[in-house]
Coordinates of C-alpha atoms and ligand atoms in Angstrom, one line a residue:
X2 CA -26.1 -212.4 76.5
X3 CA -27.5 -213.1 79.6
X4 CA -25.7 -216.0 81.7
X5 CA -27.9 -218.4 83.7
X6 CA -25.4 -219.6 86.2
X7 CA -24.8 -223.4 85.7
X8 CA -25.5 -224.2 89.5
X9 CA -28.9 -222.8 89.1
X10 CA -29.6 -224.8 85.9
X11 CA -28.5 -228.0 87.9
X12 CA -30.4 -227.1 91.0
X13 CA -33.7 -226.7 89.2
X14 CA -33.3 -228.6 86.0
X15 CA -30.8 -231.5 87.2
X16 CA -29.1 -232.9 84.4
X17 CA -32.1 -233.3 82.0
X18 CA -31.8 -232.1 78.2
X19 CA -31.9 -228.3 78.6
X20 CA -32.4 -225.6 75.7
X21 CA -32.1 -221.8 76.1
X22 CA -34.3 -219.2 74.7
X23 CA -33.2 -215.6 74.7
X24 CA -34.6 -212.3 73.4
X25 CA -33.6 -208.6 74.1
X26 CA -35.1 -205.7 75.5
X27 CA -36.0 -202.9 73.1
X28 CA -35.9 -199.1 73.3
X29 CA -38.2 -197.0 70.7
X30 CA -36.3 -194.4 69.0
X31 CA -39.5 -192.4 67.8
X32 CA -43.1 -193.4 67.3
X33 CA -44.7 -193.5 70.6
X34 CA -48.2 -194.4 71.3
X35 CA -48.9 -195.1 67.6
X36 CA -48.9 -198.8 67.5
X37 CA -52.5 -199.3 68.6
X38 CA -53.9 -197.1 65.9
X39 CA -52.1 -198.6 62.8
X40 CA -49.4 -196.1 62.9
X41 CA -45.6 -196.2 62.4
X42 CA -42.8 -197.0 65.1
X43 CA -39.0 -197.0 65.0
X44 CA -37.6 -199.2 68.0
X45 CA -34.1 -200.7 68.1
X46 CA -32.8 -203.6 70.5
X47 CA -30.8 -202.9 73.7
X48 CA -27.9 -205.1 74.6
X49 CA -29.8 -206.4 77.9
X50 CA -31.8 -209.8 77.3
X51 CA -33.8 -212.2 79.0
X52 CA -32.8 -215.9 79.0
X53 CA -34.8 -218.8 79.8
X54 CA -33.6 -222.3 80.2
X55 CA -36.3 -225.3 80.0
X56 CA -36.1 -228.9 80.3
X57 CA -39.1 -231.4 79.7
X58 CA -40.7 -233.2 82.8
X59 CA -42.9 -236.2 82.8
X60 CA -45.7 -234.6 84.8
X61 CA -47.8 -231.8 83.3
X62 CA -47.0 -229.7 86.4
X63 CA -44.5 -226.9 85.5
X64 CA -42.3 -225.2 87.9
X65 CA -40.8 -221.8 86.9
X66 CA -37.9 -220.2 88.9
X67 CA -36.9 -216.5 88.2
X68 CA -33.6 -215.0 89.5
X69 CA -35.1 -211.5 88.8
X70 CA -37.8 -211.1 91.1
X71 CA -38.3 -210.9 95.2
X72 CA -37.3 -214.2 97.0
X73 CA -40.6 -215.2 98.1
X74 CA -41.8 -215.1 94.4
X75 CA -38.8 -217.0 92.8
X76 CA -40.6 -220.4 92.3
X77 CA -44.1 -220.5 91.2
X78 CA -46.0 -223.5 89.5
X79 CA -48.8 -224.1 87.0
X80 CA -50.3 -226.9 85.1
X81 CA -49.8 -227.0 81.2
X82 CA -53.3 -227.4 80.0
X83 CA -55.0 -225.8 83.1
X84 CA -53.3 -222.3 82.8
X85 CA -55.2 -219.8 84.9
X86 CA -54.1 -216.2 85.4
X87 CA -52.5 -215.3 88.9
X88 CA -51.2 -211.8 88.3
X89 CA -47.8 -212.8 89.0
X90 CA -44.9 -213.0 86.7
X91 CA -45.6 -216.8 86.1
X92 CA -48.4 -215.7 83.8
X93 CA -46.0 -214.8 81.2
X94 CA -44.8 -218.4 81.1
X95 CA -48.1 -220.0 81.4
X96 CA -49.6 -217.4 79.0
X97 CA -47.1 -218.8 76.4
X98 CA -48.3 -222.4 76.8
X99 CA -51.9 -221.1 76.8
X100 CA -51.5 -219.3 73.4
X101 CA -49.4 -222.1 71.9
X102 CA -51.9 -224.7 72.7
X103 CA -54.8 -222.4 71.5
X104 CA -52.9 -222.2 68.2
X105 CA -52.9 -226.0 67.9
X106 CA -49.3 -226.7 69.1
X107 CA -48.4 -229.6 71.4
X108 CA -46.7 -228.5 74.6
X109 CA -46.0 -230.8 77.4
X110 CA -44.8 -230.2 81.0
X111 CA -41.6 -228.6 81.6
X112 CA -39.5 -226.8 84.2
X113 CA -37.9 -223.3 83.4
X114 CA -35.2 -221.1 85.0
X115 CA -35.3 -217.4 83.9
X116 CA -32.8 -214.6 84.3
X117 CA -33.4 -211.1 82.9
X118 CA -31.2 -208.1 82.4
X119 CA -34.1 -206.0 81.4
X120 CA -35.1 -203.6 84.4
X121 CA -38.8 -204.2 85.1
X122 CA -41.1 -201.2 84.6
X123 CA -38.3 -199.4 82.7
X124 CA -40.1 -198.9 79.4
X125 CA -37.8 -201.1 77.6
X126 CA -40.0 -204.1 77.1
X127 CA -38.9 -206.4 80.1
X128 CA -42.5 -208.3 79.6
X129 CA -42.2 -208.8 75.8
X130 CA -38.4 -209.7 76.1
X131 CA -39.4 -212.4 78.6
X132 CA -42.4 -213.7 76.6
X133 CA -40.5 -214.0 73.2
X134 CA -37.5 -215.7 75.2
X135 CA -40.0 -218.3 76.9
X136 CA -41.7 -219.0 73.5
X137 CA -38.4 -219.4 71.8
X138 CA -37.2 -222.0 74.5
X139 CA -40.4 -223.8 74.2
X140 CA -40.2 -223.8 70.2
X141 CA -36.8 -225.3 70.6
X142 CA -37.8 -228.1 73.4
X143 CA -41.0 -229.2 71.8
X144 CA -39.6 -228.8 68.1
X145 CA -42.6 -226.3 67.0
X146 CA -42.6 -225.0 63.4
X147 CA -42.9 -221.4 64.0
X148 CA -41.0 -218.5 62.6
X149 CA -40.2 -215.3 64.5
X150 CA -42.8 -213.1 62.9
X151 CA -45.6 -215.6 63.9
X152 CA -43.8 -216.1 67.3
X153 CA -44.0 -212.2 68.0
X154 CA -47.8 -212.4 67.1
X155 CA -48.1 -215.2 69.9
X156 CA -46.1 -213.1 72.4
X157 CA -48.4 -210.3 71.9
X158 CA -51.5 -212.6 72.6
X159 CA -49.9 -213.6 75.7
X160 CA -50.2 -210.1 77.1
X161 CA -53.7 -209.1 75.3
X162 CA -55.5 -212.4 75.6
X163 CA -54.1 -214.0 78.6
X164 CA -52.9 -211.4 80.9
X165 CA -55.3 -208.7 79.7
X166 CA -53.3 -205.8 79.0
X167 CA -54.2 -203.8 76.0
X168 CA -50.7 -203.2 74.5
X169 CA -49.8 -202.6 70.8
X170 CA -47.9 -204.9 68.7
X171 CA -44.5 -203.0 68.7
X172 CA -42.7 -204.5 71.7
X173 CA -42.8 -208.3 70.7
X174 CA -41.9 -207.5 67.0
X175 CA -39.1 -205.3 68.1
X176 CA -37.8 -208.0 70.5
X177 CA -38.4 -210.9 68.0
X178 CA -37.1 -209.2 64.8
X179 CA -34.8 -206.3 66.0
X180 CA -31.1 -206.1 65.2
X181 CA -28.2 -204.2 66.9
X182 CA -27.0 -201.1 65.1
X183 CA -30.2 -201.0 63.2
X184 CA -33.6 -199.4 63.6
X185 CA -36.8 -201.5 62.9
X186 CA -39.2 -199.5 60.8
X187 CA -42.6 -201.0 61.4
X188 CA -46.0 -200.2 60.0
X189 CA -48.3 -201.6 62.5
X190 CA -51.3 -201.4 60.1
X191 CA -49.9 -204.0 57.9
X192 CA -47.0 -205.2 59.8
X193 CA -44.5 -204.8 57.1
X194 CA -41.1 -203.9 58.5
X195 CA -37.6 -203.3 57.4
X196 CA -34.2 -202.8 59.2
X197 CA -32.6 -199.3 58.6
X198 CA -28.9 -198.9 59.5
X199 CA -28.1 -196.6 62.1
X200 CA -25.3 -194.4 60.9
X201 CA -21.8 -194.8 63.0
X202 CA -21.6 -191.0 63.2
X203 CA -24.0 -191.0 66.1
X204 CA -24.8 -193.2 69.2
X205 CA -27.8 -193.9 71.5
X206 CA -27.8 -193.5 75.4
X207 CA -30.7 -195.0 77.4
X208 CA -31.2 -194.0 81.2
X209 CA -33.7 -195.5 83.2
X210 CA -35.1 -193.0 85.7
X211 CA -35.9 -195.6 88.2
X212 CA -39.4 -194.4 88.4
X213 CA -41.4 -197.8 87.8
X214 CA -44.6 -197.9 85.8
X215 CA -47.2 -200.8 85.0
X216 CA -49.3 -200.8 82.1
X217 CA -51.7 -203.1 83.9
X218 CA -52.7 -200.0 85.8
X219 CA -54.9 -197.2 84.7
X220 CA -52.9 -194.6 82.6
X221 CA -52.1 -196.6 79.6
X222 CA -55.5 -198.1 79.4
X223 CA -57.0 -194.6 79.7
X224 CA -54.6 -193.2 76.7
X225 CA -55.8 -196.2 74.6
X226 CA -59.5 -195.6 75.2
X227 CA -58.9 -191.8 74.5
X228 CA -57.4 -192.8 71.1
X229 CA -60.3 -194.8 70.4
X230 CA -62.8 -192.1 71.3
X231 CA -60.9 -189.6 69.2
X232 CA -61.1 -192.1 66.3
X233 CA -64.6 -192.4 66.6
X234 CA -65.5 -188.8 66.9
X235 CA -63.3 -188.2 63.7
X236 CA -65.4 -190.9 61.8
X237 CA -62.4 -192.9 60.6
X238 CA -61.4 -196.3 61.0
X239 CA -57.6 -195.3 62.2
X240 CA -56.5 -191.7 62.9
X241 CA -53.9 -192.4 60.3
X242 CA -56.9 -192.3 57.6
X243 CA -57.4 -188.6 58.0
X244 CA -56.8 -186.8 54.8
X245 CA -54.9 -183.6 55.0
X246 CA -58.4 -181.7 55.0
X247 CA -59.7 -184.3 57.4
X248 CA -57.1 -183.2 59.9
X249 CA -58.7 -179.9 60.2
X250 CA -61.5 -181.5 62.1
X251 CA -59.2 -182.3 65.1
X252 CA -59.4 -178.7 65.9
X253 CA -63.1 -179.0 66.4
X254 CA -62.6 -182.0 69.0
X255 CA -63.0 -181.4 72.8
X256 CA -59.6 -180.2 74.0
X257 CA -58.2 -183.3 75.3
X258 CA -59.2 -185.6 72.4
X259 CA -57.8 -182.8 70.1
X260 CA -54.4 -183.1 71.8
X261 CA -54.4 -186.9 71.7
X262 CA -55.4 -187.0 68.0
X263 CA -52.7 -184.1 67.4
X264 CA -50.0 -186.1 68.8
X265 CA -50.7 -189.3 66.8
X266 CA -50.9 -187.4 63.5
X267 CA -47.7 -185.7 64.2
X268 CA -45.8 -188.4 65.8
X269 CA -46.6 -190.7 62.7
X270 CA -45.2 -187.9 60.3
X271 CA -42.2 -187.6 62.4
X272 CA -41.4 -191.6 62.1
X273 CA -41.6 -191.0 58.5
X274 CA -39.2 -188.0 58.7
X275 CA -36.8 -189.9 61.1
X276 CA -36.6 -193.1 58.6
X277 CA -35.7 -190.4 56.0
X278 CA -33.1 -188.8 58.1
X279 CA -31.5 -192.1 58.9
X280 CA -31.3 -192.9 55.3
X281 CA -29.8 -189.5 54.5
X282 CA -27.4 -190.1 57.6
X283 CA -28.9 -186.7 58.8
X284 CA -28.6 -187.5 62.6
X285 CA -29.0 -183.8 63.7
X286 CA -32.6 -183.8 61.9
X287 CA -33.1 -187.1 63.6
X288 CA -32.4 -185.5 66.8
X289 CA -34.6 -182.5 66.3
X290 CA -37.5 -185.1 65.6
X291 CA -36.8 -186.6 69.0
X292 CA -37.1 -183.3 70.7
X293 CA -40.4 -182.7 68.8
X294 CA -41.6 -186.1 69.9
X295 CA -40.8 -185.4 73.6
X296 CA -42.7 -182.0 73.5
X297 CA -45.6 -183.8 71.8
X298 CA -45.6 -186.6 74.5
X299 CA -45.4 -184.0 77.3
X300 CA -48.1 -181.5 75.9
X301 CA -50.5 -183.4 73.8
X302 CA -50.3 -187.1 74.9
X303 CA -49.4 -186.1 78.5
X304 CA -47.6 -189.4 79.3
X305 CA -44.5 -187.7 80.8
X306 CA -43.6 -186.8 84.5
X307 CA -42.0 -183.7 85.7
X308 CA -38.8 -185.6 86.8
X309 CA -38.5 -187.2 83.2
X310 CA -38.8 -183.8 81.6
X311 CA -36.1 -182.5 83.8
X312 CA -33.9 -185.4 82.8
X313 CA -34.7 -184.6 79.2
X314 CA -33.7 -181.0 79.6
X315 CA -30.4 -181.9 81.5
X316 CA -29.7 -184.4 78.6
X317 CA -30.2 -181.6 76.1
X318 CA -27.8 -179.3 77.9
X319 CA -24.9 -181.6 77.5
X320 CA -22.2 -181.1 74.7
X321 CA -22.6 -183.4 71.7
X322 CA -26.3 -184.1 72.3
X323 CA -28.6 -184.1 69.3
X324 CA -31.9 -185.0 70.8
X325 CA -33.8 -186.5 73.8
X326 CA -37.0 -187.9 74.7
X327 CA -39.0 -190.1 77.0
X328 CA -39.4 -193.6 75.5
X329 CA -41.9 -196.4 76.1
X330 CA -45.3 -196.4 77.4
X331 CA -44.5 -193.4 79.7
X332 CA -45.5 -192.6 83.5
X333 CA -41.9 -193.2 84.3
X334 CA -39.4 -195.4 82.8
X335 CA -36.6 -194.4 80.6
X336 CA -35.3 -191.6 78.4
X337 CA -33.2 -192.0 75.1
X338 CA -30.7 -189.8 73.9
X339 CA -28.9 -189.3 70.8
X340 CA -25.4 -188.0 71.0
X341 CA -22.5 -187.8 68.4
X342 CA -20.2 -190.9 68.2
X343 CA -18.2 -191.5 71.2
X344 CA -20.1 -189.1 73.5
X345 CA -23.0 -191.3 74.7
X346 CA -21.0 -192.8 77.9
X347 CA -20.1 -189.2 79.2
X348 CA -23.4 -187.9 78.4
X349 CA -25.4 -190.8 80.1
X350 CA -23.0 -190.6 83.0
X351 CA -23.7 -186.9 83.5
X352 CA -27.3 -187.2 83.1
X353 CA -27.5 -190.1 85.7
X354 CA -25.4 -188.1 88.2
X355 CA -27.7 -185.0 87.9
X356 CA -30.8 -187.1 88.3
X357 CA -29.5 -188.7 91.5
X358 CA -28.3 -185.4 93.0
X359 CA -30.7 -182.8 91.6
X360 CA -33.9 -185.1 91.6
X361 CA -33.2 -187.5 94.2
X362 CA -33.8 -190.4 91.7
X363 CA -32.0 -193.7 91.5
X364 CA -31.2 -193.8 87.7
X365 CA -29.4 -196.5 86.0
X366 CA -27.5 -196.2 82.6
X367 CA -28.5 -199.1 80.5
X368 CA -26.8 -198.1 77.1
X369 CA -23.9 -197.9 76.5
X370 CA -23.8 -201.0 78.7
X371 CA -21.4 -200.5 81.4
X372 CA -20.1 -204.1 81.9
Ligands
GLA414 C1 -45.9 -199.9 75.8 C2 -46.6 -201.0 74.7 C3 -46.6 -200.7 73.3 C4 -46.6 -199.0 73.0 C5 -45.9 -198.5 73.9 C6 -46.0 -196.9 73.5 O1 -44.6 -200.3 75.6 O2 -46.4 -202.2 75.3 O3 -47.3 -201.4 72.6 O4 -47.9 -198.8 72.9 O5 -46.1 -198.5 75.2 O6 -45.6 -196.6 72.4

């Protein structure tokens, strides 16, 4: 639970009735870059969350204050009903009122105080965590009748429609519906989902490399376009629709499209195998699938970086490690490591130390949490 210091609430919201919305970040365990082609994903939540305190005000002008951004950016304003993109963090707040109003909900002026423990650009969904938390706070403040599934859909529209980043559906659903000690198995085609318990014989560690990425910039968009191009070239609605016979056609595509399509097909199969492994409590098998996923993201989807590959290698060399991979959109961000129970702290500390000494990075252990 992220604490917003009381003095910050008093300073910015005074003694008005205040409600707080909260949502966790997420780490994707397996199923990467499959959520924009109707594939399968398997994320879970991390202990770090974003909290948003809001209080109504009489004018339509809204002030939002964030403790998690550089000083000169801390307080930003916008007008409910006249939302316009600014390319600053306040777009996640005004995007929320814009999509709520577009969906027919009544939202008035309010002030907001935000604090996030999810590091920006770490591949752990800082933005979906913020958007879901804002929407939860506004739902409470304006007494809107929206369940968490609908709320996740609205959160996605903040990013795709208001901010204009072509992300998939995994992150808001994971942040809104995920649960500790469970993996969320989501079919992004029909949005059916279920929580699958993570056996207590194993643990996950998450280490942020400190190399920050932004999906608003080229590479993520480019992968989406390449995925669409491969889908068109294969003549299917979604790559997942390829029959086993049809999969042979992948080999006839130009090299880079072939690699992209091959990753999506193999990654979808790995998610299904990983869910089966979880159900059978076969965590060695789960770890092996994470290793294969990393190789596919490195060689076929090409979203890793040499420093991240090295962190994964270092992790694998530790005692008690069952598997490791890059997680999230890529081009930086975090790695996720599966270890035997009781080993995650030692492994994460060793990986972070090596990343600092050998690679000159400024890594941060997020899971298990250190405080
Ligand atoms: C980002 C996007 C998600 C998903 C992942 C890659 O986190 O927001 O929709 O595409 O990258 O799996």
